[in-house]
Coordinates of C-alpha atoms in Angstrom, one line a residue:
M1 CA -42.9 7.8 123.9
S2 CA -41.0 4.9 122.5
E3 CA -39.3 2.1 124.6
A4 CA -35.6 2.1 125.0
P5 CA -33.7 -0.4 122.9
V6 CA -32.7 -3.7 124.7
R7 CA -29.3 -5.2 124.6
W8 CA -29.1 -9.0 125.3
F9 CA -26.6 -10.6 127.6
D10 CA -25.8 -14.2 128.3
V11 CA -26.2 -15.3 131.9
P12 CA -23.8 -18.3 132.4
E13 CA -24.9 -18.6 136.1
A14 CA -28.4 -19.5 134.8
E15 CA -27.2 -22.3 132.5
G16 CA -28.0 -25.6 133.9
L17 CA -30.3 -24.1 136.6
W18 CA -32.7 -26.8 137.7
E19 CA -36.5 -26.2 137.4
G20 CA -37.7 -24.8 140.7
D21 CA -34.5 -23.0 141.5
L22 CA -33.1 -19.5 141.3
V23 CA -29.8 -17.8 141.1
E24 CA -28.4 -14.2 141.4
A25 CA -26.2 -12.8 138.6
E26 CA -24.6 -9.6 137.7
V27 CA -25.7 -8.6 134.2
A28 CA -24.3 -5.5 132.6
G29 CA -23.7 -4.0 136.1
E30 CA -27.1 -4.8 137.4
R31 CA -28.0 -7.3 140.1
V32 CA -30.5 -9.7 138.6
L33 CA -32.4 -12.7 140.1
V34 CA -33.1 -15.5 137.5
V35 CA -35.9 -17.9 138.2
H36 CA -36.3 -21.3 136.5
H37 CA -40.0 -22.1 137.3
V38 CA -41.1 -25.7 137.7
D39 CA -43.1 -25.4 134.3
G40 CA -39.7 -24.9 132.6
S41 CA -40.1 -21.2 131.9
F42 CA -37.6 -18.5 133.1
A43 CA -38.2 -15.1 134.6
A44 CA -35.7 -12.4 135.7
Y45 CA -36.2 -9.6 138.3
Q46 CA -34.2 -7.1 140.1
G47 CA -31.9 -8.8 142.4
V48 CA -32.6 -6.7 145.5
C49 CA -35.7 -6.2 147.6
P50 CA -37.4 -2.8 146.9
H51 CA -37.7 -2.3 150.6
Q52 CA -34.1 -2.0 151.7
D53 CA -32.0 -3.4 148.8
F54 CA -31.4 -6.8 150.7
P55 CA -30.3 -9.5 148.2
L56 CA -33.4 -11.5 147.2
A57 CA -31.3 -14.6 146.3
Y58 CA -31.0 -15.2 150.1
G59 CA -34.8 -15.3 150.5
K60 CA -37.1 -18.2 151.1
W61 CA -38.2 -19.5 147.7
D62 CA -41.4 -21.6 147.6
E63 CA -41.3 -23.0 144.0
E64 CA -44.7 -24.8 144.4
E65 CA -46.4 -21.5 145.4
G66 CA -44.2 -19.4 143.2
T67 CA -43.4 -16.9 146.0
L68 CA -40.1 -15.5 147.4
T69 CA -39.9 -14.1 150.9
C70 CA -37.1 -11.6 151.5
S71 CA -35.0 -12.8 154.4
G72 CA -34.3 -9.1 155.3
H73 CA -37.8 -8.1 156.5
G74 CA -40.2 -10.7 155.2
W75 CA -41.5 -8.9 152.2
E76 CA -43.1 -11.5 149.8
F77 CA -43.3 -11.4 146.0
D78 CA -45.0 -13.6 143.3
L79 CA -42.2 -14.7 141.1
G80 CA -44.6 -15.4 138.2
S81 CA -45.4 -11.7 137.8
G82 CA -43.1 -9.7 140.1
A83 CA -46.1 -8.5 142.1
G84 CA -45.9 -7.8 145.8
V85 CA -48.0 -10.2 147.9
N86 CA -47.1 -8.6 151.2
P87 CA -47.1 -5.6 150.8
S88 CA -49.4 -5.7 147.8
G89 CA -48.6 -2.2 146.5
C90 CA -45.0 -3.0 145.6
R91 CA -43.5 -5.0 142.7
L92 CA -40.2 -6.1 141.3
Y93 CA -38.8 -4.8 138.1
R94 CA -39.0 -7.6 135.4
Y95 CA -36.4 -8.0 132.7
P96 CA -37.2 -9.7 129.4
V97 CA -35.6 -13.3 129.2
R98 CA -34.8 -15.6 126.3
A99 CA -33.9 -19.2 126.9
T100 CA -32.5 -21.3 124.0
D101 CA -33.0 -25.0 123.2
A102 CA -29.3 -25.4 123.8
G103 CA -29.7 -24.2 127.5
A104 CA -28.4 -20.6 127.2
V105 CA -30.3 -17.9 129.1
R106 CA -30.1 -14.3 128.0
I107 CA -31.4 -11.3 129.8
G108 CA -32.4 -8.0 128.0
I109 CA -31.2 -4.9 129.6
P110 CA -32.9 -1.7 128.4
Q111 CA -30.3 0.8 127.1
D112 CA -31.8 3.9 128.6
G113 CA -29.1 4.9 131.1
E114 CA -31.4 4.2 134.1
A115 CA -31.1 1.7 137.1
H116 CA -33.7 -1.0 136.6
H117 CA -35.2 -1.6 140.0
H118 CA -38.3 -0.4 141.9
R119 CA -38.1 1.1 145.4
C120 CA -40.9 0.9 147.9
R121 CA -41.1 1.8 151.5
E122 CA -43.2 0.5 154.4
T123 CA -46.6 2.0 154.6

């Protein structure tokens, strides 16, 4: 099975984003959370918690630990990988990201006609 082609979109909300900060953006109709890590790298994940679709941008971001705690019900995620910390069996959908030397940030959206987010329920 081949992977769906990816279309790249500029994310103006992420331009000028300070290291150690995050921002929510709508990209091609999808809610995306863009993270600018303290090491200068970028990552992009689904913008809502897989538990109950609460906006992750409202969560508590610990840039030193690299974790984000959803303010809805306290689910915690590693924003280096998207893996669930608590609960550990859940993860965030991760989008491909490109950052240019000029400061532009681009997010790749797979062109497969699917919604790009994971869902998990409490166990």
